[in-house]
Coordinates of C-alpha atoms in Angstrom, one line a residue:
Chain F
M1375 CA 2.8 14.3 -12.5
A1376 CA 4.3 15.4 -15.9
I1377 CA 7.3 13.1 -16.0
K1378 CA 9.2 14.3 -19.3
E1379 CA 11.3 11.4 -19.9
G1380 CA 12.6 13.2 -23.0
L1381 CA 13.9 16.3 -21.8
R1382 CA 17.3 17.6 -23.1
P1383 CA 19.7 17.7 -20.8
G1384 CA 20.3 21.0 -19.2
G1385 CA 17.4 22.8 -22.2
R1386 CA 15.4 25.0 -19.7
S1387 CA 13.0 22.2 -19.3
A1388 CA 15.4 19.7 -17.8
R1389 CA 16.8 23.2 -15.7
V1390 CA 13.8 24.4 -14.2
Q1391 CA 13.3 20.0 -13.2
E1392 CA 16.6 20.0 -11.1
S1393 CA 16.1 23.6 -9.5
V1394 CA 13.1 22.2 -8.3
H1395 CA 13.7 19.6 -7.2
T1396 CA 16.7 20.5 -5.2
A1397 CA 14.6 22.6 -3.7
T1398 CA 12.2 20.2 -3.0
R1399 CA 14.9 17.9 -2.2
E1400 CA 16.8 21.1 0.6
L1401 CA 13.3 21.9 1.9
L1402 CA 12.3 18.1 3.6
E1403 CA 15.7 18.0 4.5
A1404 CA 15.5 21.1 7.2
H1405 CA 11.9 21.6 7.9
E1406 CA 8.7 19.1 8.5
R1407 CA 7.1 17.9 6.1
S1408 CA 3.9 18.3 6.7
S1409 CA 5.0 22.3 6.8
V1410 CA 6.6 22.5 3.0
T1411 CA 5.0 24.3 0.1
V1412 CA 4.7 25.1 -3.5
P1413 CA 5.7 28.7 -3.0
M1414 CA 8.6 27.4 -0.3
I1415 CA 9.9 26.1 -3.1
A1416 CA 8.9 27.8 -5.8
A1417 CA 11.5 30.5 -3.2
R1418 CA 13.9 28.8 -3.2
A1419 CA 14.5 27.1 -6.9
G1420 CA 13.9 30.6 -7.9
V1421 CA 10.8 29.9 -9.9
T1422 CA 7.5 31.5 -9.9
P1423 CA 4.7 28.6 -8.0
S1424 CA 2.4 29.1 -11.5
T1425 CA 5.6 27.4 -13.0
I1426 CA 5.2 24.3 -10.2
Y1427 CA 1.8 24.5 -9.9
R1428 CA 1.7 24.1 -14.7
R1429 CA 3.7 21.4 -14.6
W1430 CA 3.0 18.5 -12.4
G1431 CA -0.1 20.1 -10.8
D1432 CA 0.2 19.7 -7.4
L1433 CA 2.3 19.4 -4.2
S1434 CA 1.8 15.9 -3.9
A1435 CA 2.4 15.0 -7.8
L1436 CA 5.8 17.0 -6.8
L1437 CA 7.2 15.5 -4.1
A1438 CA 6.0 12.3 -5.8
D1439 CA 8.2 12.5 -8.4
V1440 CA 10.9 14.2 -7.0
A1441 CA 11.0 10.7 -4.4
L1442 CA 10.2 8.2 -7.2
A1443 CA 13.6 10.5 -9.0
R1444 CA 15.2 8.9 -5.8
M1445 CA 14.9 6.1 -5.3
R1446 CA 15.4 4.9 -9.4
P1447 CA 18.1 2.4 -9.0
D1448 CA 21.1 4.6 -10.8
S1449 CA 22.6 0.5 -11.5
E1450 CA 21.8 -1.9 -13.2
P1451 CA 20.5 -5.2 -10.0
A1452 CA 22.9 -7.3 -9.1
T1453 CA 25.0 -9.6 -11.4
T1454 CA 25.6 -12.7 -9.8
G1455 CA 25.1 -15.3 -12.0
S1456 CA 21.4 -17.8 -11.0
L1457 CA 18.8 -16.7 -11.4
R1458 CA 17.7 -16.9 -7.7
G1459 CA 21.0 -15.5 -7.0
D1460 CA 20.2 -12.3 -8.8
L1461 CA 16.3 -13.0 -7.3
R1462 CA 18.0 -12.8 -4.2
A1463 CA 19.9 -9.7 -4.6
W1464 CA 16.9 -7.9 -5.8
A1465 CA 14.6 -8.6 -3.9
E1466 CA 16.8 -7.9 -0.3
Q1467 CA 17.7 -4.5 -1.8
Y1468 CA 13.9 -3.9 -2.9
L1469 CA 12.8 -4.3 1.0
D1470 CA 15.8 -2.9 2.7
E1471 CA 14.9 0.2 0.4
M1472 CA 11.0 0.0 1.5
S1473 CA 11.5 -0.3 5.3
S1474 CA 14.4 2.5 5.6
E1475 CA 12.1 6.0 6.1
P1476 CA 12.8 7.7 1.8
G1477 CA 11.2 3.9 1.4
R1478 CA 8.2 5.0 3.5
N1479 CA 7.8 8.7 2.7
M1480 CA 7.7 7.7 -1.4
M1481 CA 5.0 4.6 -0.6
R1482 CA 3.1 7.5 1.2
D1483 CA 3.7 10.4 -2.3
V1484 CA 3.3 7.9 -4.6
Q1485 CA -0.1 6.8 -3.8
C1486 CA -1.1 9.6 -3.9
S1487 CA 0.0 11.4 -7.1
V1488 CA -2.0 10.3 -10.5
T1489 CA 0.9 7.8 -11.9
P1490 CA 0.7 5.4 -9.1
G1491 CA 2.3 2.8 -12.3
Y1492 CA 5.1 4.5 -12.9
C1493 CA 6.1 2.7 -9.4
V1494 CA 5.9 -0.7 -11.1
S1495 CA 6.7 0.9 -14.9
I1496 CA 10.8 1.1 -12.9
L1497 CA 10.0 -1.9 -10.3
S1498 CA 9.5 -4.7 -14.0
A1499 CA 12.2 -2.9 -15.8
Q1500 CA 14.8 -4.0 -13.0
L1501 CA 13.1 -7.8 -13.3
Q1502 CA 12.8 -7.6 -17.0
T1503 CA 16.2 -7.1 -16.9
I1504 CA 17.1 -10.2 -14.7
V1505 CA 15.3 -12.8 -15.8
D1506 CA 16.1 -11.7 -19.3
R1507 CA 20.1 -12.6 -18.8
Y1508 CA 19.0 -16.0 -18.1
P1509 CA 16.4 -16.8 -20.9
N1510 CA 17.3 -20.3 -21.1
D1511 CA 16.4 -20.7 -17.2
L1512 CA 12.8 -20.1 -18.5
P1513 CA 12.4 -18.1 -15.8
P1514 CA 9.5 -16.7 -14.8
S1515 CA 7.1 -13.4 -15.8
V1516 CA 8.3 -10.6 -14.7
D1517 CA 3.8 -8.9 -13.1
H1518 CA 4.2 -13.1 -11.5
L1519 CA 7.0 -11.5 -9.8
I1520 CA 6.1 -9.0 -8.3
N1521 CA 2.4 -10.3 -7.2
L1522 CA 5.0 -12.9 -5.7
L1523 CA 7.7 -10.9 -4.4
A1524 CA 6.8 -6.8 -4.4
A1525 CA 3.5 -6.9 -3.3
P1526 CA 3.7 -8.4 -0.5
T1527 CA 7.2 -6.8 0.5
V1528 CA 4.5 -3.3 0.6
F1529 CA 1.6 -5.2 2.0
R1530 CA 4.0 -6.1 4.7
I1531 CA 5.6 -2.9 5.2
L1532 CA 2.7 -1.0 5.1
F1533 CA 0.3 -2.6 6.7
S1534 CA 1.4 -5.5 9.2
T1535 CA 2.8 -5.2 12.1
A1536 CA 6.5 -6.5 10.7
P1537 CA 8.0 -7.4 7.4
P1538 CA 8.2 -10.3 5.3
T1539 CA 12.4 -11.8 6.8
V1540 CA 15.0 -12.7 4.5
E1541 CA 13.5 -16.5 5.4
E1542 CA 9.8 -15.5 3.9
L1543 CA 11.2 -13.8 1.1
H1544 CA 13.2 -16.7 -0.4
G1545 CA 10.7 -19.1 0.2
L1546 CA 8.3 -16.9 -2.5
I1547 CA 11.7 -17.0 -4.7
E1548 CA 11.6 -20.8 -5.0
L1549 CA 7.9 -20.6 -5.3
A1550 CA 8.4 -17.9 -8.0
L1551 CA 10.9 -20.0 -10.2
K1552 CA 8.4 -23.8 -9.7
N1553 CA 6.6 -22.7 -12.9
Chain U
M427 CA -5.3 4.3 18.0
A428 CA -7.2 2.3 20.7
I429 CA -9.5 -0.4 19.1
K430 CA -12.1 -1.0 22.4
E431 CA -13.1 -4.8 21.2
G432 CA -14.9 -5.3 24.7
L433 CA -16.5 -2.3 25.1
R434 CA -19.9 -3.0 27.0
P435 CA -22.6 -2.5 24.2
G436 CA -24.9 0.4 25.9
G437 CA -21.7 1.8 28.7
R438 CA -20.8 5.5 28.2
S439 CA -18.0 4.4 26.2
A440 CA -19.9 2.3 23.6
R441 CA -22.3 4.9 23.6
V442 CA -19.4 8.0 22.3
Q443 CA -18.1 5.4 19.8
E444 CA -20.8 5.7 17.9
S445 CA -22.6 8.8 19.0
V446 CA -18.0 9.7 17.0
H447 CA -18.5 7.2 14.3
T448 CA -21.5 8.4 12.5
A449 CA -20.8 11.8 12.8
T450 CA -18.0 11.6 11.3
R451 CA -19.0 8.9 8.6
E452 CA -22.2 11.6 8.2
L453 CA -20.0 14.4 8.0
L454 CA -18.0 12.5 5.4
E455 CA -20.7 11.8 3.5
A456 CA -21.3 15.0 3.1
H457 CA -18.2 17.3 3.1
E458 CA -14.9 16.5 0.8
R459 CA -12.9 14.5 3.2
S460 CA -9.9 17.6 3.5
S461 CA -12.5 19.3 5.6
V462 CA -13.1 17.1 7.9
T463 CA -12.4 18.1 11.2
V464 CA -11.9 17.2 14.6
P465 CA -14.6 20.0 15.6
M466 CA -16.4 19.8 13.5
I467 CA -17.1 15.7 14.1
A468 CA -17.2 16.2 18.1
A469 CA -19.9 19.2 18.1
R470 CA -21.6 16.8 15.2
A471 CA -21.6 13.9 18.2
G472 CA -22.5 16.2 21.3
V473 CA -18.9 15.4 22.7
T474 CA -15.6 17.4 23.5
P475 CA -13.0 17.7 21.8
S476 CA -10.5 16.2 24.3
T477 CA -12.5 13.4 23.4
I478 CA -11.9 12.5 20.7
Y479 CA -7.9 13.3 20.8
R480 CA -8.0 11.0 24.3
R481 CA -9.3 8.4 23.3
W482 CA -8.5 8.2 19.2
G483 CA -5.6 10.7 19.0
D484 CA -6.0 12.5 16.2
L485 CA -7.7 12.5 13.6
S486 CA -6.1 9.9 11.2
A487 CA -6.6 7.5 13.7
L488 CA -10.4 8.3 14.4
L489 CA -11.1 8.0 10.1
A490 CA -9.0 4.7 10.0
D491 CA -10.7 3.5 13.6
V492 CA -14.4 4.2 11.2
A493 CA -12.4 3.1 7.2
L494 CA -12.1 -0.3 9.4
A495 CA -15.8 -0.2 11.7
R496 CA -17.3 -0.4 7.4
M497 CA -15.1 -2.9 6.7
R498 CA -14.9 -5.4 9.0
P499 CA -17.4 -8.3 7.4
D500 CA -20.3 -8.6 9.6
S501 CA -20.5 -12.6 8.3
E502 CA -18.5 -15.5 7.8
P503 CA -16.8 -16.0 4.7
A504 CA -18.7 -17.9 2.3
T505 CA -19.4 -21.3 2.9
T506 CA -19.2 -23.1 -0.8
G507 CA -18.1 -26.9 -0.2
S508 CA -14.2 -26.8 -0.8
L509 CA -11.7 -25.0 0.6
R510 CA -10.7 -23.6 -3.2
G511 CA -14.2 -22.6 -3.6
D512 CA -14.3 -20.7 0.2
L513 CA -10.9 -19.5 -1.2
R514 CA -12.4 -17.6 -4.5
A515 CA -14.6 -16.5 -2.8
W516 CA -13.8 -14.8 -0.2
A517 CA -10.9 -13.3 -2.1
E518 CA -13.0 -12.4 -5.2
Q519 CA -15.1 -10.0 -3.2
Y520 CA -11.5 -9.0 -0.9
L521 CA -11.0 -7.6 -4.1
D522 CA -14.3 -6.4 -4.7
E523 CA -14.3 -4.4 -1.5
M524 CA -10.7 -3.3 -2.3
S525 CA -10.3 -1.5 -5.3
S526 CA -14.1 0.6 -4.0
E527 CA -13.2 3.9 -3.0
P528 CA -14.8 3.5 0.4
G529 CA -11.9 0.5 -0.3
R530 CA -9.2 2.5 -1.6
N531 CA -10.4 5.3 1.8
M532 CA -10.1 2.8 3.5
M533 CA -6.2 2.1 2.6
R534 CA -4.8 5.4 2.7
D535 CA -6.6 5.7 6.3
V536 CA -5.2 3.0 8.0
Q537 CA -1.3 3.9 7.0
C538 CA -1.8 6.8 8.2
S539 CA -3.5 4.6 11.8
V540 CA -0.1 3.4 14.5
T541 CA -1.8 1.0 14.3
P542 CA -1.7 -0.6 10.7
G543 CA -1.8 -4.8 11.8
Y544 CA -5.2 -4.2 13.2
C545 CA -5.8 -4.1 9.1
V546 CA -4.2 -7.6 8.7
S547 CA -5.7 -9.5 11.8
I548 CA -9.3 -8.6 10.1
L549 CA -8.1 -10.8 7.2
S550 CA -6.4 -13.1 8.8
A551 CA -9.5 -14.8 11.7
Q552 CA -11.2 -14.0 7.7
L553 CA -8.8 -16.4 6.2
Q554 CA -7.9 -18.5 9.7
T555 CA -11.8 -19.3 9.5
I556 CA -11.4 -20.7 5.9
V557 CA -8.5 -22.7 6.5
D558 CA -9.6 -24.6 9.8
R559 CA -13.0 -25.3 7.7
Y560 CA -10.6 -28.0 5.8
P561 CA -7.9 -29.7 8.2
N562 CA -8.6 -32.5 5.8
D563 CA -6.3 -30.9 2.8
L564 CA -3.8 -29.9 4.7
P565 CA -4.2 -26.3 3.8
P566 CA -1.5 -23.7 3.5
S567 CA -1.0 -21.6 6.9
V568 CA -2.9 -17.8 7.2
D569 CA 0.3 -16.0 6.3
H570 CA 0.6 -17.7 3.1
L571 CA -2.4 -17.2 2.1
I572 CA -2.1 -13.6 2.2
N573 CA 1.2 -13.1 0.7
L574 CA -0.2 -14.9 -2.6
L575 CA -3.7 -13.3 -2.3
A576 CA -3.8 -10.1 -0.2
A577 CA -0.6 -8.3 -1.1
P578 CA -1.5 -8.9 -4.8
T579 CA -4.6 -7.8 -4.8
V580 CA -3.5 -4.7 -2.3
F581 CA -0.7 -4.0 -3.5
R582 CA -1.5 -3.8 -7.6
I583 CA -5.1 -1.8 -6.6
L584 CA -2.7 0.8 -4.8
F585 CA 0.7 1.0 -7.4
S586 CA -0.5 -0.5 -10.9
T587 CA -2.4 0.3 -13.4
A588 CA -5.3 -2.8 -13.5
P589 CA -5.9 -4.7 -10.3
P590 CA -5.5 -8.7 -10.4
T591 CA -8.2 -9.7 -13.1
V592 CA -10.6 -12.6 -11.8
E593 CA -8.0 -15.3 -13.7
E594 CA -4.5 -14.1 -11.8
L595 CA -6.3 -15.5 -8.0
H596 CA -8.0 -17.8 -8.9
G597 CA -3.9 -18.7 -10.8
L598 CA -2.3 -17.1 -7.5
I599 CA -4.7 -19.8 -5.4
E600 CA -3.5 -22.6 -7.7
L601 CA -0.5 -21.7 -5.8
A602 CA -0.7 -21.2 -2.6
L603 CA -2.7 -25.2 -2.6
K604 CA 0.3 -27.5 -4.2
N605 CA 2.2 -27.2 -1.2

């Protein structure tokens, strides 16, 4: 999946991306997911199907790109004044987002994409922002926080009968802060 | 997905299940996954498609059932003489299995099934067997072990660029044993 972070805003490439993303989102709102096709998206976006195939590879990669763009947070993680508080706020929001229908669809699409690692890089950037605020607390590493907070949240949503409770997340945060 | 643990071995129902599972496994070995259909499986298994739909609901539920049957361990977790050793052996084997192609396919199929919780119940039973061997060690709860060992393994395989290393798993086991 071609994710071009360095797109020049307003350039042709950025305009194509914007119109294809918009067409995809609109079609997903109006139709069953399984009935949306690349030719439908191309027609609505005013591009040829081959433009889409050339740029995204296939439908699942495009859906993953659109899903990631939607989930990419447009603001910094909340600041509460403490590392524990920031991690709690982040973990609770992450649980909410991933438990939602768009969150579950995103996780499915991202697994089908060729660059699932991009998802973790978004998470990592958010957690890095939080730990960088509290250098004097000797915060845990971002990888450790992903293993202890993001992983149980996602695993339980995908494979268990119930997502973790907020109390459980708080317990995992205490464990992460113990080191 | 109808998972009938109490099937009478050799009964009609068990024979249907066995022949449908076998037909599915053989077709998956010979064909692209996306080209395997319920009518193909039914023809090979010598049953009607409606038998399959009635029993499993749909193709993804059947694939999940077959995948789970394949992954269901046919032996007890290894005994090493210590809680730490048993957990290490279990975690390393779980990492191997889930990183494999059949493991990844299973995780995908199970997510599409209506009873993904069944997967966690298999895991839980294995971990319960281990902790029950060492009551004097005041072992952590099975849920805690799932959050700290199974979740990071699966999350990193599905969403990150690399699965956890064995050293990382050992570190997570130490953390789980700290409580």
